[in-house]
Coordinates of C-alpha atoms in Angstrom, one line a residue:
M1 CA 0.1 0.2 -0.1
Y2 CA 1.3 3.3 -0.7
L3 CA 0.5 5.9 1.6
A4 CA 0.2 9.9 1.0
R5 CA -0.3 12.3 3.8
S6 CA -4.0 11.6 4.8
G7 CA -3.1 7.9 4.1
L8 CA -0.3 8.1 6.7
V9 CA -2.6 9.5 9.2
A10 CA -5.3 7.2 8.4
A11 CA -2.9 4.3 9.3
V12 CA -1.6 6.0 12.6
R13 CA -4.9 6.6 14.2
P14 CA -5.9 3.0 14.8
L15 CA -2.2 2.3 16.4
L16 CA -3.0 5.0 19.2
G17 CA -5.6 5.4 21.8
S18 CA -6.9 8.6 22.4
T19 CA -5.7 8.9 25.6
L20 CA -2.4 7.5 24.3
G21 CA -0.8 11.2 23.0
W22 CA -2.5 11.0 19.4
E23 CA -2.3 14.9 19.4
S24 CA 1.8 15.0 20.1
V25 CA 2.1 11.8 17.7
S26 CA 0.1 13.3 15.0
V27 CA 2.0 16.5 15.1
F28 CA 5.5 15.0 15.5
L29 CA 4.7 12.5 12.3
N30 CA 3.4 15.1 10.3
T31 CA 6.4 17.6 10.8
Q32 CA 8.7 14.2 9.5
L33 CA 6.0 13.7 6.4
R34 CA 8.5 15.5 4.2
A35 CA 11.0 12.6 4.6
L36 CA 8.9 9.8 3.8
S37 CA 8.4 8.8 0.0
A38 CA 6.0 7.0 -2.2
Q39 CA 7.3 3.7 -1.3
P40 CA 5.4 0.9 0.7
L41 CA 4.8 1.8 4.2
R42 CA 3.3 -1.3 6.1
K43 CA 2.2 -1.9 9.7
G44 CA 1.7 -4.9 11.4
D45 CA 2.1 -7.2 8.7
V46 CA 5.5 -8.3 9.5
T47 CA 7.2 -11.0 11.7
A48 CA 10.5 -11.1 13.8
E49 CA 11.5 -14.0 11.9
E50 CA 11.6 -11.7 8.4
A51 CA 13.8 -9.4 10.2
I52 CA 16.1 -12.1 11.6
R53 CA 16.5 -13.3 8.1
H54 CA 17.5 -9.6 7.0
A55 CA 19.9 -9.7 10.0
D56 CA 21.5 -12.9 8.6
H57 CA 22.3 -11.4 5.3
L58 CA 24.6 -8.6 7.4
P59 CA 28.3 -9.1 7.1
K60 CA 28.4 -9.4 10.9
K61 CA 31.9 -7.8 10.4
L62 CA 34.0 -4.8 11.3
L63 CA 34.2 -2.2 8.3
I64 CA 37.9 -1.2 8.3
D65 CA 39.4 0.6 5.2
G66 CA 36.5 -0.3 2.9
A67 CA 36.5 -4.0 3.6
W68 CA 34.6 -6.2 6.0
V69 CA 36.8 -7.9 8.4
D70 CA 36.6 -10.5 11.4
A71 CA 38.0 -9.1 14.7
Q72 CA 41.8 -9.8 15.3
S73 CA 41.1 -11.6 18.2
G74 CA 38.7 -13.7 16.4
K75 CA 36.2 -13.0 19.2
T76 CA 32.2 -12.4 18.6
M77 CA 29.8 -10.5 20.7
P78 CA 25.8 -11.8 21.1
V79 CA 23.1 -9.8 19.8
V80 CA 20.1 -10.5 21.8
D81 CA 16.2 -10.2 21.0
P82 CA 14.7 -8.4 23.8
R83 CA 11.7 -9.8 23.1
T84 CA 12.6 -13.3 23.6
E85 CA 15.7 -12.9 25.9
E86 CA 17.4 -15.5 23.1
V87 CA 20.7 -14.6 21.1
V88 CA 19.6 -14.4 17.5
L89 CA 23.1 -13.9 16.1
R90 CA 26.6 -13.0 16.7
V91 CA 28.7 -10.0 15.3
A92 CA 32.7 -9.5 15.4
E93 CA 33.7 -8.0 18.4
G94 CA 36.2 -5.1 18.2
D95 CA 38.8 -4.0 20.5
K96 CA 42.2 -1.9 20.7
A97 CA 44.1 -3.4 18.0
D98 CA 40.9 -3.1 15.5
V99 CA 40.6 0.3 16.5
D100 CA 44.2 1.0 16.0
A101 CA 43.5 -0.2 12.3
A102 CA 40.5 1.5 11.7
V103 CA 42.1 4.7 12.8
A104 CA 44.8 4.3 10.5
A105 CA 42.7 3.6 7.4
A106 CA 40.8 6.7 8.4
R107 CA 44.2 8.8 8.6
K108 CA 45.3 7.3 5.1
A109 CA 42.0 8.2 3.8
F110 CA 42.4 11.5 5.1
D111 CA 45.8 12.3 4.4
H112 CA 46.1 11.1 0.8
G113 CA 42.7 9.8 0.0
P114 CA 40.2 11.7 -2.4
W115 CA 37.3 12.3 0.1
P116 CA 39.0 15.9 1.4
R117 CA 40.3 16.5 -1.7
M118 CA 37.1 16.2 -4.0
S119 CA 35.1 19.3 -4.7
A120 CA 32.2 20.2 -2.0
K121 CA 29.5 19.2 -4.7
E122 CA 31.0 15.7 -5.4
R123 CA 30.9 15.2 -1.8
G124 CA 27.3 16.2 -1.3
R125 CA 26.2 14.0 -4.5
V126 CA 27.8 10.8 -2.8
M127 CA 25.9 11.6 0.7
Y128 CA 22.6 12.1 -1.7
R129 CA 23.2 8.8 -3.1
L130 CA 23.7 7.5 0.5
A131 CA 20.4 8.8 1.7
D132 CA 18.5 7.3 -1.7
L133 CA 19.7 4.0 -1.0
M134 CA 18.8 4.2 2.5
E135 CA 15.2 5.2 1.3
R136 CA 15.4 2.4 -1.1
D137 CA 16.2 -0.1 1.7
R138 CA 14.0 1.7 4.4
E139 CA 11.7 -1.1 5.2
E140 CA 15.1 -3.6 5.9
L141 CA 16.6 -0.9 8.2
A142 CA 12.9 -0.6 10.1
Q143 CA 12.8 -4.0 10.8
L144 CA 16.5 -4.3 12.0
E145 CA 16.0 -1.4 14.2
T146 CA 13.1 -2.9 15.9
L147 CA 15.0 -6.2 16.1
D148 CA 18.0 -4.6 17.7
N149 CA 16.4 -2.0 19.9
G150 CA 12.9 -3.4 20.6
K151 CA 11.0 -0.2 19.7
P152 CA 7.6 -0.7 17.7
I153 CA 7.7 -1.2 14.2
F154 CA 5.5 1.4 13.3
F155 CA 8.1 4.1 14.9
S156 CA 11.0 2.8 13.2
R157 CA 9.4 2.9 9.7
A158 CA 7.6 6.7 10.7
A159 CA 10.6 8.3 12.6
D160 CA 13.7 6.6 13.2
V161 CA 14.3 5.5 9.7
P162 CA 13.2 8.5 7.5
L163 CA 14.7 11.2 9.9
S164 CA 17.8 9.3 9.1
F165 CA 18.0 9.7 5.7
D166 CA 16.3 13.1 5.7
H167 CA 19.4 13.9 8.1
L168 CA 22.2 13.0 5.3
R169 CA 20.0 15.1 2.6
Y170 CA 20.2 18.0 4.8
Y171 CA 23.9 18.0 5.3
A172 CA 24.4 16.8 1.8
G173 CA 22.9 20.3 0.8
W174 CA 25.2 22.2 3.3
A175 CA 28.4 20.3 1.9
D176 CA 29.2 23.3 -0.6
K177 CA 28.1 26.0 1.6
I178 CA 31.0 25.7 4.0
Q179 CA 32.8 29.0 3.5
G180 CA 34.8 31.2 5.3
K181 CA 34.7 35.2 5.3
T182 CA 36.8 38.0 3.5
I183 CA 37.8 40.3 6.1
P184 CA 39.1 44.1 5.7
V185 CA 42.2 44.7 7.4
D186 CA 44.6 47.9 8.0
G187 CA 47.5 48.5 5.3
P188 CA 47.8 46.8 1.9
Y189 CA 46.9 43.5 2.8
W190 CA 44.0 41.3 2.6
A191 CA 42.4 38.6 5.0
Y192 CA 40.4 36.0 4.7
T193 CA 39.3 32.8 6.5
L194 CA 39.2 28.8 5.6
H195 CA 36.9 26.2 7.5
E196 CA 38.5 23.1 6.8
P197 CA 38.1 19.5 8.1
L198 CA 39.7 18.5 11.6
G199 CA 40.9 15.1 10.2
V200 CA 39.9 11.7 11.8
V201 CA 36.7 11.8 13.9
G202 CA 36.0 9.3 16.6
Q203 CA 32.6 9.1 17.1
I204 CA 30.4 6.9 19.9
I205 CA 27.0 6.4 19.5
P206 CA 24.1 5.1 21.9
W207 CA 21.8 2.2 21.7
N208 CA 18.2 4.2 22.5
F209 CA 18.1 5.6 18.7
P210 CA 20.9 3.7 17.2
L211 CA 20.4 4.4 13.4
L212 CA 19.2 8.1 13.6
M213 CA 22.1 8.9 16.2
A214 CA 24.6 7.4 13.5
A215 CA 23.1 9.6 11.2
W216 CA 23.2 12.7 13.7
K217 CA 27.2 12.1 13.9
I218 CA 28.4 10.8 10.4
A219 CA 26.5 13.5 8.2
P220 CA 28.1 16.9 9.4
A221 CA 31.5 15.1 9.6
L222 CA 31.1 13.8 6.2
A223 CA 30.2 17.0 4.6
C224 CA 32.7 18.8 6.2
G225 CA 35.2 16.5 4.4
N226 CA 36.5 14.3 7.5
T227 CA 37.1 10.6 7.9
I228 CA 35.1 8.8 10.4
V229 CA 35.6 5.7 13.0
L230 CA 32.1 4.5 14.3
K231 CA 31.8 3.1 17.3
T232 CA 28.2 1.2 18.0
A233 CA 26.6 0.5 21.2
E234 CA 27.2 -3.1 22.2
Q235 CA 23.5 -3.7 22.2
T236 CA 22.8 -2.4 19.0
P237 CA 25.3 -2.9 16.2
L238 CA 22.9 -4.0 13.1
T239 CA 21.3 -0.8 11.3
A240 CA 25.3 0.5 11.4
M241 CA 26.1 -2.4 9.6
K242 CA 23.5 -1.9 7.1
L243 CA 24.4 1.7 6.7
G244 CA 28.0 0.5 6.1
Q245 CA 26.9 -1.5 3.4
L246 CA 25.0 1.2 1.8
A247 CA 27.8 3.6 2.2
L248 CA 30.0 1.6 0.2
E249 CA 27.6 0.9 -2.5
A250 CA 27.1 5.0 -2.7
G251 CA 30.5 5.3 -3.6
L252 CA 32.3 6.5 -0.2
P253 CA 35.9 5.6 -0.5
P254 CA 37.7 3.3 1.5
G255 CA 38.7 4.4 4.9
V256 CA 36.1 7.2 5.0
L257 CA 33.6 5.5 7.2
N258 CA 35.0 2.8 9.5
I259 CA 32.7 1.0 11.9
I260 CA 33.4 -1.0 15.2
S261 CA 31.0 -3.0 17.2
G262 CA 32.4 -3.6 20.5
Y263 CA 32.1 -2.7 24.4
G264 CA 32.8 0.7 26.0
P265 CA 35.6 -0.2 27.9
T266 CA 37.4 -1.8 25.3
A267 CA 36.8 -0.5 22.0
G268 CA 35.1 2.8 23.4
A269 CA 38.0 3.6 25.3
A270 CA 40.6 2.5 22.8
L271 CA 39.1 5.4 20.2
V272 CA 39.0 8.2 22.5
G273 CA 42.6 7.4 23.8
N274 CA 44.2 6.9 20.1
P275 CA 46.7 9.6 19.3
G276 CA 45.9 9.4 15.8
V277 CA 42.1 10.8 16.3
D278 CA 41.8 14.4 15.8
K279 CA 38.3 14.9 17.5
I280 CA 35.8 12.9 19.6
A281 CA 32.0 12.7 19.7
F282 CA 30.0 10.9 22.1
T283 CA 26.2 10.7 22.9
G284 CA 25.6 8.8 26.3
S285 CA 25.3 8.8 29.6
T286 CA 26.6 12.0 31.5
E287 CA 28.9 9.9 33.7
V288 CA 30.7 8.2 30.7
G289 CA 31.1 11.6 29.1
R290 CA 32.8 13.1 32.0
K291 CA 35.2 10.4 31.4
I292 CA 35.9 10.9 28.0
A293 CA 36.0 14.7 28.6
G294 CA 38.8 13.9 31.0
Q295 CA 40.7 11.5 28.5
V296 CA 40.5 13.9 25.8
A297 CA 41.6 16.9 28.1
Q298 CA 45.1 15.4 28.2
S299 CA 45.7 15.4 24.6
L300 CA 43.8 18.9 24.4
K301 CA 41.6 17.1 21.5
P302 CA 38.1 18.9 20.7
C303 CA 35.2 16.8 22.0
T304 CA 31.4 17.2 21.4
L305 CA 29.4 15.4 24.3
E306 CA 25.3 14.9 23.9
L307 CA 24.5 13.8 27.5
G308 CA 21.8 13.0 29.7
G309 CA 18.7 15.3 30.7
K310 CA 16.0 15.7 33.3
S311 CA 13.6 17.6 31.8
P312 CA 11.1 19.9 33.2
V313 CA 7.7 20.5 31.6
V314 CA 5.5 23.4 33.1
V315 CA 1.9 23.0 32.7
C316 CA -0.1 26.3 33.1
K317 CA -3.7 26.6 34.4
D318 CA -5.4 28.1 31.0
V319 CA -4.3 24.7 28.8
D320 CA -6.9 22.2 27.3
I321 CA -6.0 19.3 29.9
D322 CA -6.9 16.4 27.7
K323 CA -4.3 17.5 25.3
A324 CA -2.0 18.6 27.9
V325 CA -2.0 15.2 29.3
A326 CA -1.7 13.2 26.0
D327 CA 1.1 15.3 25.0
T328 CA 3.1 14.9 28.1
H329 CA 2.3 11.7 28.4
F330 CA 4.5 11.4 24.8
A331 CA 7.0 13.2 26.5
L332 CA 7.5 10.7 28.7
F333 CA 6.5 7.5 27.4
F334 CA 7.8 7.6 23.8
N335 CA 10.4 5.3 23.0
H336 CA 9.7 3.5 26.4
G337 CA 11.2 6.3 28.2
Q338 CA 14.6 5.8 26.6
C339 CA 14.8 9.5 25.5
C340 CA 17.4 11.6 26.9
A341 CA 15.2 14.7 26.2
A342 CA 12.3 12.9 28.3
G343 CA 10.0 15.1 30.1
S344 CA 10.6 13.5 33.2
R345 CA 9.7 16.3 35.9
L346 CA 6.4 17.6 35.1
Y347 CA 5.0 20.6 37.3
V348 CA 1.4 20.9 37.0
H349 CA -0.6 24.3 38.0
E350 CA -2.4 23.5 41.4
A351 CA -5.6 24.9 39.9
I352 CA -5.7 21.5 37.5
Y353 CA -3.3 19.2 39.5
D354 CA -6.2 16.7 40.4
E355 CA -8.0 16.6 37.2
F356 CA -4.4 16.4 35.4
I357 CA -3.3 13.3 37.6
E358 CA -6.5 11.2 37.0
K359 CA -6.5 11.7 33.5
A360 CA -2.5 11.1 33.4
V361 CA -3.0 7.5 35.0
K362 CA -5.8 6.5 32.7
A363 CA -3.4 7.4 29.7
A364 CA -0.8 5.0 31.5
T365 CA -3.1 1.9 31.8
T366 CA -4.2 2.0 28.4
R367 CA -1.0 1.6 26.7
R368 CA -0.3 -1.2 24.9
V369 CA 2.5 -3.5 25.6
G370 CA 3.8 -6.4 23.4
D371 CA 5.5 -7.4 20.4
P372 CA 7.0 -4.7 18.7
F373 CA 6.6 -6.3 15.2
G374 CA 2.4 -5.7 16.2
D375 CA 0.1 -3.1 16.8
V376 CA 1.8 -1.8 20.2
D377 CA 2.7 1.2 22.1
Q378 CA 5.5 -0.1 23.9
G379 CA 7.8 -3.1 23.2
P380 CA 10.4 -4.4 25.6
Q381 CA 13.3 -2.7 27.0
V382 CA 16.5 -2.8 25.4
D383 CA 18.5 -5.6 27.5
Q384 CA 18.7 -7.2 31.1
D385 CA 20.7 -4.7 32.5
Q386 CA 18.1 -1.8 31.9
Y387 CA 15.3 -4.2 32.6
N388 CA 16.6 -5.0 36.2
K389 CA 17.5 -1.3 36.6
I390 CA 14.2 -0.3 35.8
L391 CA 12.4 -2.9 38.2
E392 CA 14.9 -1.8 41.1
Y393 CA 13.6 1.6 40.8
I394 CA 10.1 0.3 41.0
D395 CA 10.8 -1.7 44.3
H396 CA 12.5 1.6 45.8
G397 CA 9.5 3.4 45.1
K398 CA 7.3 0.9 46.7
N399 CA 9.8 0.9 49.8
E400 CA 10.3 4.4 50.2
G401 CA 6.4 4.9 50.4
A402 CA 5.3 6.3 47.1
T403 CA 1.6 4.8 46.4
L404 CA 1.6 2.5 43.2
Q405 CA -1.2 3.5 40.9
C406 CA -1.0 1.1 38.2
G407 CA 1.8 -1.2 36.7
G408 CA 4.7 -2.0 38.9
K409 CA 6.1 -5.1 37.9
A410 CA 7.4 -7.1 34.9
R411 CA 5.0 -8.5 32.3
A412 CA 4.9 -12.3 32.5
G413 CA 6.6 -14.3 30.3
K414 CA 9.9 -14.2 28.2
G415 CA 11.1 -10.5 27.0
Y416 CA 12.4 -7.5 28.8
Y417 CA 8.9 -6.1 29.1
V418 CA 8.0 -4.0 32.0
E419 CA 4.6 -2.7 32.7
P420 CA 3.6 1.0 32.5
T421 CA 4.0 2.2 35.9
V422 CA 2.5 5.2 37.9
F423 CA 3.5 6.4 41.2
T424 CA 1.8 9.2 43.0
D425 CA 2.6 10.7 46.5
V426 CA 6.3 10.7 45.3
K427 CA 8.3 12.8 47.6
D428 CA 11.1 14.9 46.1
S429 CA 13.8 13.3 48.3
M430 CA 12.9 9.8 47.0
K431 CA 15.4 8.0 44.8
I432 CA 12.6 7.6 41.9
S433 CA 12.8 11.2 41.7
R434 CA 16.4 11.9 41.9
E435 CA 18.0 9.4 39.8
E436 CA 17.5 8.7 36.3
I437 CA 15.1 5.1 35.3
F438 CA 15.1 5.1 31.6
G439 CA 12.3 3.1 31.7
P440 CA 8.0 3.2 31.8
V441 CA 7.7 4.7 35.2
Q442 CA 5.5 7.9 35.7
C443 CA 6.4 9.8 39.0
I444 CA 3.6 12.2 40.3
S445 CA 3.9 14.4 43.4
K446 CA 2.4 17.1 45.2
W447 CA 4.2 20.2 45.6
S448 CA 2.7 23.3 47.4
K449 CA 5.9 25.0 48.9
M450 CA 9.3 25.6 48.2
D451 CA 11.2 23.5 50.5
E452 CA 14.7 21.5 50.5
D453 CA 13.1 18.2 49.1
S454 CA 11.3 20.0 46.7
L455 CA 14.9 21.2 45.0
K456 CA 16.2 17.8 45.2
I457 CA 14.4 16.1 42.5
S458 CA 16.6 18.4 39.7
R459 CA 19.3 17.4 40.6
E460 CA 20.0 14.1 39.3
E461 CA 18.7 12.5 35.9
I462 CA 16.5 9.8 35.6
F463 CA 17.2 9.1 32.0
G464 CA 13.8 6.9 31.4
P465 CA 9.7 7.1 31.6
V466 CA 9.8 8.5 35.0
Q467 CA 7.5 11.5 34.8
C468 CA 7.5 13.7 38.1
I469 CA 4.2 15.5 38.4
S470 CA 4.3 18.4 41.1
K471 CA 1.9 21.3 41.8
W472 CA 2.7 24.9 41.6
S473 CA 0.9 28.4 41.8
K474 CA 3.6 31.2 41.3
M475 CA 5.9 31.7 38.2
D476 CA 9.2 32.7 39.7
E477 CA 9.1 29.6 42.1
V478 CA 8.4 27.1 39.4
I479 CA 11.3 28.2 37.1
Q480 CA 13.7 28.1 40.3
R481 CA 12.7 24.5 40.6
A482 CA 13.1 23.8 36.7
N483 CA 16.6 25.3 36.8
N484 CA 17.6 24.2 40.3
N485 CA 19.3 20.8 38.5
A486 CA 22.4 19.8 37.0
Y487 CA 21.0 19.2 33.6
G488 CA 19.6 21.5 31.2
L489 CA 18.8 19.6 28.0
A490 CA 15.3 20.1 27.1
A491 CA 12.3 21.4 28.7
G492 CA 8.6 21.8 27.8
V493 CA 6.0 24.7 28.3
F494 CA 2.0 24.2 27.9
S495 CA 0.1 27.4 28.1
N496 CA -2.0 29.5 26.2
N497 CA -0.8 32.7 27.8
I498 CA 2.2 34.2 25.2
D499 CA 3.4 36.3 28.4
E500 CA 3.9 33.0 30.3
V501 CA 5.1 31.4 27.3
N502 CA 7.6 34.0 26.7
T503 CA 8.6 34.0 30.4
L504 CA 9.0 30.1 31.0
S505 CA 10.9 29.6 27.5
R506 CA 13.5 32.5 28.2
G507 CA 13.7 31.6 32.0
I508 CA 14.0 28.1 31.8
K509 CA 18.1 27.1 31.3
S510 CA 18.0 24.5 28.4
G511 CA 19.1 23.6 25.3
T512 CA 15.5 23.1 23.8
V513 CA 12.2 24.5 25.2
W514 CA 9.3 22.7 23.0
V515 CA 6.1 25.2 23.5
N516 CA 2.6 23.4 23.2
C517 CA 4.2 20.4 21.9
Y518 CA 7.3 17.9 22.6
N519 CA 9.8 15.5 21.1
L520 CA 10.0 17.4 17.4
Y521 CA 13.3 16.8 16.2
D522 CA 13.8 19.0 12.6
S523 CA 17.6 18.3 10.9
A524 CA 18.1 22.0 10.7
V525 CA 17.2 22.9 14.4
P526 CA 20.4 22.5 17.0
F527 CA 20.1 20.2 19.8
G528 CA 22.1 19.8 23.0
G529 CA 22.3 21.0 26.3
Y530 CA 23.3 23.4 29.1
K531 CA 25.5 22.5 32.1
D532 CA 25.8 18.5 32.6
S533 CA 23.8 17.7 29.5
G534 CA 26.9 18.2 27.3
L535 CA 29.3 20.4 25.3
G536 CA 28.2 21.7 21.7
R537 CA 25.1 20.9 19.5
E538 CA 24.2 18.5 17.2
K539 CA 22.0 19.0 14.0
G540 CA 21.8 22.3 12.1
E541 CA 24.3 24.6 11.0
Y542 CA 25.6 25.1 14.3
A543 CA 26.8 21.4 14.2
L544 CA 29.4 22.5 11.0
S545 CA 31.5 24.2 13.6
N546 CA 32.4 20.9 15.6
Y547 CA 33.7 19.4 12.5
T548 CA 35.9 22.2 10.9
Q549 CA 38.9 24.7 12.0
V550 CA 39.0 27.9 11.2
K551 CA 42.4 28.8 9.3
A552 CA 43.3 32.7 8.7
V553 CA 45.1 33.7 5.9
Y554 CA 46.9 37.3 5.1
Q555 CA 48.0 38.3 1.6
P556 CA 49.8 41.6 0.4
L557 CA 48.2 43.6 -1.8
V558 CA 50.6 45.4 -4.5
N559 CA 49.2 48.6 -6.2
P560 CA 45.3 47.8 -5.2
A561 CA 42.5 49.7 -7.0
W562 CA 40.9 50.1 -3.5
R563 CA 41.2 48.7 -0.1

């Protein structure tokens, strides 16, 4: 079936109950429709067995210098299906020796190869071809993403994959528009600047959006003329392997994109510490980001870090409550809560607080959890460690006296499934309010005065579907609470009063503020955080500065006509 705009919306609606955030999902998907082509977009018509067949045809090796090779140690690592907890295949496990070989290949490609020397327009054409190939194989990519990560196939098809090739196209268009300036100077001279590629870039991506995070990293680096060593998350290597195949088919020269699957303490640490790498880009936890920043500081190597967040969402009293509940539900539970920008601290005006809670709990109880290859809202968490972590946090909530409204346990049977969980009467000093859970657990707490416990909730990231709902009445106090944390990645504001919107969007210290919407990600708009949420920006024109070096050139003018 071929779906136009109206057809996609018609196909989406049966997947979502009216209390599950249809308004937000509709807005979110409609902004991405330009990335969808007239290719078949199927729903609910595929099984995991088909995805596994696609996975079996992947090279399952490391991509180094344009060739797929085994790890030098001969080791392999398992790829586990989060639906069944079973190993579906094994892939090469890279370590320091393989990283060193990949860096050497990237260095050779940068110092002597054609990529940084070809015209910017030609680089753009290769990137456009890669995007076209990704679009051609979008169904296979979507199936691999769902198999690897556990997210519902609908979201892989409608969001993750089209956003990824859209991102490649966006930066392909930038390739021939990266330019310096001519600067007037005193005397018979002229001066200009060049924006030159940095060289070999080491990039490390997370497991929550594997294909999209790979696209966010490689697209600006390639547009600027750099070469890359990409280290995938150990849980989710499959779509990067498919991306590597397509990059070679698109004509990317050998050594320009090298892909290493492996573990953080071995392959990741080796990449960060390799002296042949000119820049490190990392997306992941703040804890690991600090370690990377400390390591690269020893060599004064540039580093960008897109880290965690504990994002505040402020709901004012004049909103449509049903829509605000739907939008804030989507803000947290999207991607099973495994989203660094998840709206995990929710401040609801006291005038609508009780009604809001009742509807928020109802929204959670109607979420459909099950096989991500079916018509569900939530699949399994990504792996055993994340699954155990979420259940431990739920136990902490029970033991510390929070009131369990729904969920609170694992789903019976195989798979890393956790029931959508809502706690109320959550105090800000509780562990489930202070720390990152990164799972389907919503925390609702009352607030009526600015006490010390109220401030503690903001200090630590939960990094999961744990939404802390608090009551507020004064604008200056809610801004103070929203900002009283170590993070500043994103925030949400829900209000129909333009003065409130302006006050809150300017007063909250975060890299992104969504107003009357949430989880919108356009390739042209920068994304990154304040404070412990990272350094630098992904996406948009701003990301280009992360992958270029500025050079100033002076030249004399002999008998100039003017100066």
